[in-house]
Amino acid sequence: MLQNPRYLISLATYNERGNLPTLTAQIFEFASDADILVIDDSSPDGTADWVEEKMQSDSRFKLIKRPSKQGLGSAVLAAIDYAVQNDYDFLINMDADLSHPPRFLPMIRSKAEEGFDVVIGSRYVPGGKIEGWAWSRRLMSRTINLYARCLLGLKTHDNSGSFRCYRTSLLKRLEPQSILSRGYSFFEEILFRLRQLGGTFAEVPITFEERRMGKSKLNAKEAVFALWILLRIGIGRMCPKTE
Ligand SMILES: Nc1nc2c(ncn2[C@@H]2O[C@H](COP(=O)(O)OP(=O)(O)OP(=O)(O)O)[C@@H](O)[C@H]2O)c(=O)[nH]1
Ligand SMILES: [Mg+2]
């Protein structure tokens, strides 16, 4: 077992300045020993400026500032690279819109420290909940999960949520060029790739809370593109190329 494992918590942001002060304060309430990495795509609302100011007085804040909006999946890939390069033992990813309550961090960490390589903060295991979603949004999310389970052969129940802890020793073995997704299909795809590498998975129930401030970045074009990428990966799995 790891003694005092090092945790990096990654937050991909695009116009989340209004949410970050509350979110980061809550994260440190439940995980004061962790560092927080914000991956910001030059948000027009000045999210990165707020992080830069915090970095002056608190060395636990880290920032990757990218020149343009490049997709949520690519932001998490940048966080994976940072966690591996800087020798963290675990990477925990969360959305920055307060949908992933930090009170679940201790439970997720203890499961990871039990030995699981990937711990999913799950809406779809007993005890998991979603607050604030209309039935149509619930149906869409359930359908995407079923689609991903069938196409990619995943055994876990919440494959589209991003609140997860990854063991970096497993992430090190990923070949970043093998990952096709740059957007929202990243979360299903990385589970598929890590499963191929023999990773072990656990799901702990969380309550997902709909964002109260700021706007969603998920649009129809991104959603359709995500479905297309998953279909391509699924076809590749079912019809492997023979040389
Ligand atoms: N750096 C970066 N962050 C992004 C990008 N797209 C989304 N995000 C962030 O990723 C997180 C999840 O995005 P949301 O817009 O909340 O997407 P969602 O949770 O699927 O959709 P909602 O439930 O409607 O909020 C938020 O913290 C966003 O700010 C991107 O292109 N680049
Ligand atoms: Mg959200």
GROMACS .gro file of C-alpha atoms and ligand atoms in nm:
model
  276
    1MET     CA    1   0.000   0.000   0.000
    2LEU     CA    2   0.118   0.353  -0.084
    3GLN     CA    3   0.225   0.571   0.210
    4ASN     CA    4   0.080   0.925   0.183
    5PRO     CA    5  -0.013   0.901  -0.183
    6ARG     CA    6   0.006   1.223  -0.384
    7TYR     CA    7  -0.320   1.338  -0.540
    8LEU     CA    8  -0.377   1.575  -0.829
    9ILE     CA    9  -0.734   1.699  -0.883
   10SER     CA   10  -0.793   1.821  -1.238
   11LEU     CA   11  -1.062   2.072  -1.335
   12ALA     CA   12  -1.113   2.146  -1.704
   13THR     CA   13  -1.262   2.491  -1.738
   14TYR     CA   14  -1.425   2.706  -1.998
   15ASN     CA   15  -1.593   3.011  -1.844
   16GLU     CA   16  -1.615   2.875  -1.490
   17ARG     CA   17  -1.481   3.176  -1.300
   18GLY     CA   18  -1.807   3.204  -1.105
   19ASN     CA   19  -1.786   2.843  -0.984
   20LEU     CA   20  -1.415   2.803  -0.905
   21PRO     CA   21  -1.393   2.992  -0.571
   22THR     CA   22  -1.668   2.778  -0.410
   23LEU     CA   23  -1.553   2.456  -0.573
   24THR     CA   24  -1.184   2.486  -0.483
   25ALA     CA   25  -1.266   2.587  -0.123
   26GLN     CA   26  -1.487   2.278  -0.091
   27ILE     CA   27  -1.219   2.056  -0.245
   28PHE     CA   28  -0.962   2.169   0.011
   29GLU     CA   29  -1.217   2.112   0.288
   30PHE     CA   30  -1.228   1.742   0.193
   31ALA     CA   31  -0.877   1.694   0.044
   32SER     CA   32  -0.645   1.959   0.186
   33ASP     CA   33  -0.334   1.759   0.090
   34ALA     CA   34  -0.420   1.750  -0.283
   35ASP     CA   35  -0.301   1.984  -0.557
   36ILE     CA   36  -0.554   2.133  -0.799
   37LEU     CA   37  -0.471   2.161  -1.170
   38VAL     CA   38  -0.695   2.386  -1.378
   39ILE     CA   39  -0.681   2.330  -1.754
   40ASP     CA   40  -0.829   2.643  -1.901
   41ASP     CA   41  -0.881   2.715  -2.270
   42SER     CA   42  -0.838   3.093  -2.245
   43SER     CA   43  -1.189   3.143  -2.111
   44PRO     CA   44  -1.319   3.489  -2.204
   45ASP     CA   45  -1.450   3.533  -1.847
   46GLY     CA   46  -1.093   3.535  -1.709
   47THR     CA   47  -1.104   3.198  -1.527
   48ALA     CA   48  -0.726   3.162  -1.571
   49ASP     CA   49  -0.663   3.509  -1.421
   50TRP     CA   50  -0.841   3.399  -1.105
   51VAL     CA   51  -0.623   3.086  -1.085
   52GLU     CA   52  -0.303   3.287  -1.147
   53GLU     CA   53  -0.395   3.514  -0.857
   54LYS     CA   54  -0.452   3.214  -0.626
   55MET     CA   55  -0.118   3.066  -0.733
   56GLN     CA   56   0.060   3.369  -0.579
   57SER     CA   57  -0.044   3.264  -0.228
   58ASP     CA   58  -0.118   2.890  -0.252
   59SER     CA   59   0.128   2.651  -0.415
   60ARG     CA   60  -0.136   2.379  -0.437
   61PHE     CA   61  -0.288   2.561  -0.738
   62LYS     CA   62  -0.145   2.468  -1.082
   63LEU     CA   63  -0.254   2.594  -1.422
   64ILE     CA   64  -0.231   2.485  -1.784
   65LYS     CA   65  -0.355   2.767  -2.005
   66ARG     CA   66  -0.424   2.674  -2.365
   67PRO     CA   67  -0.473   2.925  -2.645
   68SER     CA   68  -0.818   2.811  -2.762
   69LYS     CA   69  -1.111   2.583  -2.680
   70GLN     CA   70  -0.992   2.233  -2.764
   71GLY     CA   71  -1.249   1.999  -2.610
   72LEU     CA   72  -1.301   1.845  -2.269
   73GLY     CA   73  -1.133   1.514  -2.354
   74SER     CA   74  -0.816   1.685  -2.471
   75ALA     CA   75  -0.809   1.888  -2.147
   76VAL     CA   76  -0.822   1.565  -1.943
   77LEU     CA   77  -0.545   1.419  -2.162
   78ALA     CA   78  -0.331   1.722  -2.071
   79ALA     CA   79  -0.406   1.654  -1.703
   80ILE     CA   80  -0.302   1.289  -1.744
   81ASP     CA   81   0.027   1.398  -1.895
   82TYR     CA   82   0.083   1.647  -1.611
   83ALA     CA   83   0.005   1.384  -1.343
   84VAL     CA   84   0.244   1.134  -1.500
   85GLN     CA   85   0.526   1.387  -1.556
   86ASN     CA   86   0.498   1.521  -1.201
   87ASP     CA   87   0.485   1.184  -1.022
   88TYR     CA   88   0.141   1.202  -0.865
   89ASP     CA   89   0.007   0.865  -0.748
   90PHE     CA   90  -0.355   0.940  -0.836
   91LEU     CA   91  -0.541   1.176  -1.067
   92ILE     CA   92  -0.897   1.272  -0.976
   93ASN     CA   93  -1.096   1.454  -1.243
   94MET     CA   94  -1.404   1.663  -1.166
   95ASP     CA   95  -1.627   1.899  -1.362
   96ALA     CA   96  -1.580   2.260  -1.254
   97ASP     CA   97  -1.950   2.351  -1.249
   98LEU     CA   98  -2.019   2.213  -0.898
   99SER     CA   99  -2.202   1.912  -1.041
  100HIS     CA  100  -1.956   1.681  -0.863
  101PRO     CA  101  -1.977   1.752  -0.490
  102PRO     CA  102  -1.635   1.736  -0.320
  103ARG     CA  103  -1.789   1.564  -0.015
  104PHE     CA  104  -1.756   1.238  -0.213
  105LEU     CA  105  -1.377   1.272  -0.243
  106PRO     CA  106  -1.289   1.082   0.079
  107MET     CA  107  -1.498   0.781  -0.029
  108ILE     CA  108  -1.344   0.781  -0.376
  109ARG     CA  109  -0.993   0.808  -0.232
  110SER     CA  110  -1.042   0.527   0.014
  111LYS     CA  111  -1.163   0.296  -0.264
  112ALA     CA  112  -0.859   0.388  -0.476
  113GLU     CA  113  -0.627   0.322  -0.184
  114GLU     CA  114  -0.792  -0.019  -0.136
  115GLY     CA  115  -0.625  -0.104  -0.468
  116PHE     CA  116  -0.865  -0.022  -0.753
  117ASP     CA  117  -0.701   0.139  -1.056
  118VAL     CA  118  -1.007   0.339  -1.159
  119VAL     CA  119  -1.277   0.455  -0.919
  120ILE     CA  120  -1.589   0.601  -1.079
  121GLY     CA  121  -1.808   0.850  -0.895
  122SER     CA  122  -2.125   0.684  -1.020
  123ARG     CA  123  -2.481   0.802  -1.068
  124TYR     CA  124  -2.594   0.458  -1.174
  125VAL     CA  125  -2.516   0.223  -0.884
  126PRO     CA  126  -2.743   0.181  -0.578
  127GLY     CA  127  -2.729   0.502  -0.374
  128GLY     CA  128  -2.629   0.715  -0.675
  129LYS     CA  129  -2.857   1.008  -0.764
  130ILE     CA  130  -2.910   1.292  -1.008
  131GLU     CA  131  -3.063   1.617  -0.888
  132GLY     CA  132  -3.215   1.873  -1.122
  133TRP     CA  133  -3.240   1.683  -1.451
  134ALA     CA  134  -3.558   1.658  -1.657
  135TRP     CA  135  -3.665   1.306  -1.757
  136SER     CA  136  -3.547   1.373  -2.117
  137ARG     CA  137  -3.190   1.442  -1.999
  138ARG     CA  138  -3.197   1.133  -1.777
  139LEU     CA  139  -3.316   0.920  -2.069
  140MET     CA  140  -3.043   1.060  -2.295
  141SER     CA  141  -2.771   0.984  -2.042
  142ARG     CA  142  -2.901   0.631  -1.978
  143THR     CA  143  -2.919   0.565  -2.352
  144ILE     CA  144  -2.560   0.684  -2.408
  145ASN     CA  145  -2.443   0.457  -2.126
  146LEU     CA  146  -2.622   0.157  -2.272
  147TYR     CA  147  -2.483   0.239  -2.618
  148ALA     CA  148  -2.128   0.256  -2.479
  149ARG     CA  149  -2.167  -0.064  -2.276
  150CYS     CA  150  -2.288  -0.257  -2.580
  151LEU     CA  151  -2.037  -0.114  -2.827
  152LEU     CA  152  -1.729  -0.117  -2.606
  153GLY     CA  153  -1.812  -0.416  -2.385
  154LEU     CA  154  -1.784  -0.207  -2.067
  155LYS     CA  155  -1.905  -0.367  -1.745
  156THR     CA  156  -1.928  -0.049  -1.538
  157HIS     CA  157  -2.257   0.141  -1.508
  158ASP     CA  158  -2.164   0.511  -1.528
  159ASN     CA  159  -1.934   0.535  -1.826
  160SER     CA  160  -2.005   0.893  -1.934
  161GLY     CA  161  -1.950   1.081  -1.609
  162SER     CA  162  -1.613   1.247  -1.557
  163PHE     CA  163  -1.586   1.231  -1.173
  164ARG     CA  164  -1.320   0.963  -1.145
  165CYS     CA  165  -0.994   0.868  -0.981
  166TYR     CA  166  -0.720   0.705  -1.192
  167ARG     CA  167  -0.403   0.537  -1.068
  168THR     CA  168  -0.115   0.704  -1.251
  169SER     CA  169   0.091   0.387  -1.281
  170LEU     CA  170  -0.185   0.257  -1.511
  171LEU     CA  171  -0.222   0.589  -1.697
  172LYS     CA  172   0.153   0.573  -1.773
  173ARG     CA  173   0.089   0.263  -1.982
  174LEU     CA  174  -0.166   0.437  -2.206
  175GLU     CA  175  -0.052   0.532  -2.551
  176PRO     CA  176  -0.197   0.883  -2.591
  177GLN     CA  177  -0.192   0.853  -2.971
  178SER     CA  178  -0.427   0.551  -2.943
  179ILE     CA  179  -0.700   0.777  -2.799
  180LEU     CA  180  -0.929   0.910  -3.071
  181SER     CA  181  -1.155   1.129  -2.858
  182ARG     CA  182  -1.094   1.495  -2.794
  183GLY     CA  183  -1.445   1.572  -2.676
  184TYR     CA  184  -1.711   1.408  -2.464
  185SER     CA  185  -1.658   1.046  -2.582
  186PHE     CA  186  -1.322   1.056  -2.405
  187PHE     CA  187  -1.478   0.926  -2.082
  188GLU     CA  188  -1.613   0.607  -2.237
  189GLU     CA  189  -1.303   0.558  -2.452
  190ILE     CA  190  -1.053   0.581  -2.166
  191LEU     CA  191  -1.247   0.316  -1.971
  192PHE     CA  192  -1.225   0.091  -2.276
  193ARG     CA  193  -0.849   0.149  -2.318
  194LEU     CA  194  -0.774   0.102  -1.947
  195ARG     CA  195  -0.978  -0.218  -1.945
  196GLN     CA  196  -0.768  -0.345  -2.237
  197LEU     CA  197  -0.463  -0.278  -2.018
  198GLY     CA  198  -0.607  -0.497  -1.741
  199GLY     CA  199  -0.712  -0.219  -1.502
  200THR     CA  200  -0.947  -0.286  -1.211
  201PHE     CA  201  -1.262  -0.078  -1.164
  202ALA     CA  202  -1.490   0.023  -0.877
  203GLU     CA  203  -1.794   0.248  -0.866
  204VAL     CA  204  -1.896   0.450  -0.563
  205PRO     CA  205  -2.237   0.621  -0.550
  206ILE     CA  206  -2.245   0.998  -0.585
  207THR     CA  207  -2.518   1.259  -0.610
  208PHE     CA  208  -2.481   1.458  -0.932
  209GLU     CA  209  -2.612   1.813  -0.899
  210GLU     CA  210  -2.714   2.013  -1.206
  211ARG     CA  211  -2.500   2.324  -1.259
  212ARG     CA  212  -2.646   2.638  -1.100
  213MET     CA  213  -2.411   2.897  -1.249
  214GLY     CA  214  -2.265   2.941  -1.598
  215LYS     CA  215  -2.361   2.763  -1.918
  216SER     CA  216  -2.328   2.404  -2.038
  217LYS     CA  217  -2.066   2.350  -2.310
  218LEU     CA  218  -2.228   2.032  -2.437
  219ASN     CA  219  -2.406   2.101  -2.766
  220ALA     CA  220  -2.582   1.877  -3.020
  221LYS     CA  221  -2.285   1.879  -3.261
  222GLU     CA  222  -2.044   1.764  -2.990
  223ALA     CA  223  -2.291   1.498  -2.873
  224VAL     CA  224  -2.339   1.352  -3.223
  225PHE     CA  225  -1.964   1.353  -3.284
  226ALA     CA  226  -1.913   1.165  -2.955
  227LEU     CA  227  -2.163   0.897  -3.066
  228TRP     CA  228  -1.978   0.864  -3.397
  229ILE     CA  229  -1.638   0.819  -3.230
  230LEU     CA  230  -1.781   0.550  -2.999
  231LEU     CA  231  -1.931   0.371  -3.299
  232ARG     CA  232  -1.590   0.372  -3.474
  233ILE     CA  233  -1.418   0.229  -3.167
  234GLY     CA  234  -1.694  -0.030  -3.126
  235ILE     CA  235  -1.666  -0.143  -3.489
  236GLY     CA  236  -1.287  -0.165  -3.447
  237ARG     CA  237  -1.338  -0.385  -3.140
  238MET     CA  238  -1.587  -0.615  -3.311
  239CYS     CA  239  -1.405  -0.638  -3.645
  240PRO     CA  240  -1.033  -0.631  -3.559
  241LYS     CA  241  -0.799  -0.582  -3.857
  242THR     CA  242  -0.617  -0.899  -3.960
  243GLU     CA  243  -0.272  -0.838  -4.110
  244LIG     N1  244  -1.065   2.331  -2.091
  244LIG     C1  245  -1.186   2.297  -2.139
  244LIG     N2  246  -1.287   2.269  -2.053
  244LIG     C2  247  -1.407   2.236  -2.105
  244LIG     C3  248  -1.432   2.230  -2.245
  244LIG     N3  249  -1.562   2.193  -2.263
  244LIG     C4  250  -1.615   2.177  -2.140
  244LIG     N4  251  -1.523   2.205  -2.044
  244LIG     C5  252  -1.538   2.198  -1.899
  244LIG     O1  253  -1.573   2.063  -1.871
  244LIG     C6  254  -1.663   2.055  -1.761
  244LIG     C7  255  -1.791   1.983  -1.807
  244LIG     O2  256  -1.858   2.063  -1.905
  244LIG     P1  257  -2.015   2.097  -1.898
  244LIG     O3  258  -2.042   2.208  -1.991
  244LIG     O4  259  -2.055   2.116  -1.756
  244LIG     O5  260  -2.074   1.967  -1.960
  244LIG     P2  261  -2.174   1.867  -1.899
  244LIG     O6  262  -2.152   1.855  -1.750
  244LIG     O7  263  -2.168   1.743  -1.979
  244LIG     O8  264  -2.311   1.940  -1.931
  244LIG     P3  265  -2.415   2.006  -1.828
  244LIG     O9  266  -2.473   1.893  -1.748
  244LIG    O10  267  -2.515   2.069  -1.916
  244LIG    O11  268  -2.340   2.100  -1.739
  244LIG     C8  269  -1.686   2.199  -1.714
  244LIG    O12  270  -1.598   2.225  -1.609
  244LIG     C9  271  -1.650   2.280  -1.838
  244LIG    O13  272  -1.609   2.411  -1.809
  244LIG    C10  273  -1.322   2.260  -2.333
  244LIG    O14  274  -1.333   2.259  -2.455
  244LIG     N5  275  -1.203   2.293  -2.274
  245MG      MG  276  -2.180   2.013  -1.628
   0.00000   0.00000   0.00000
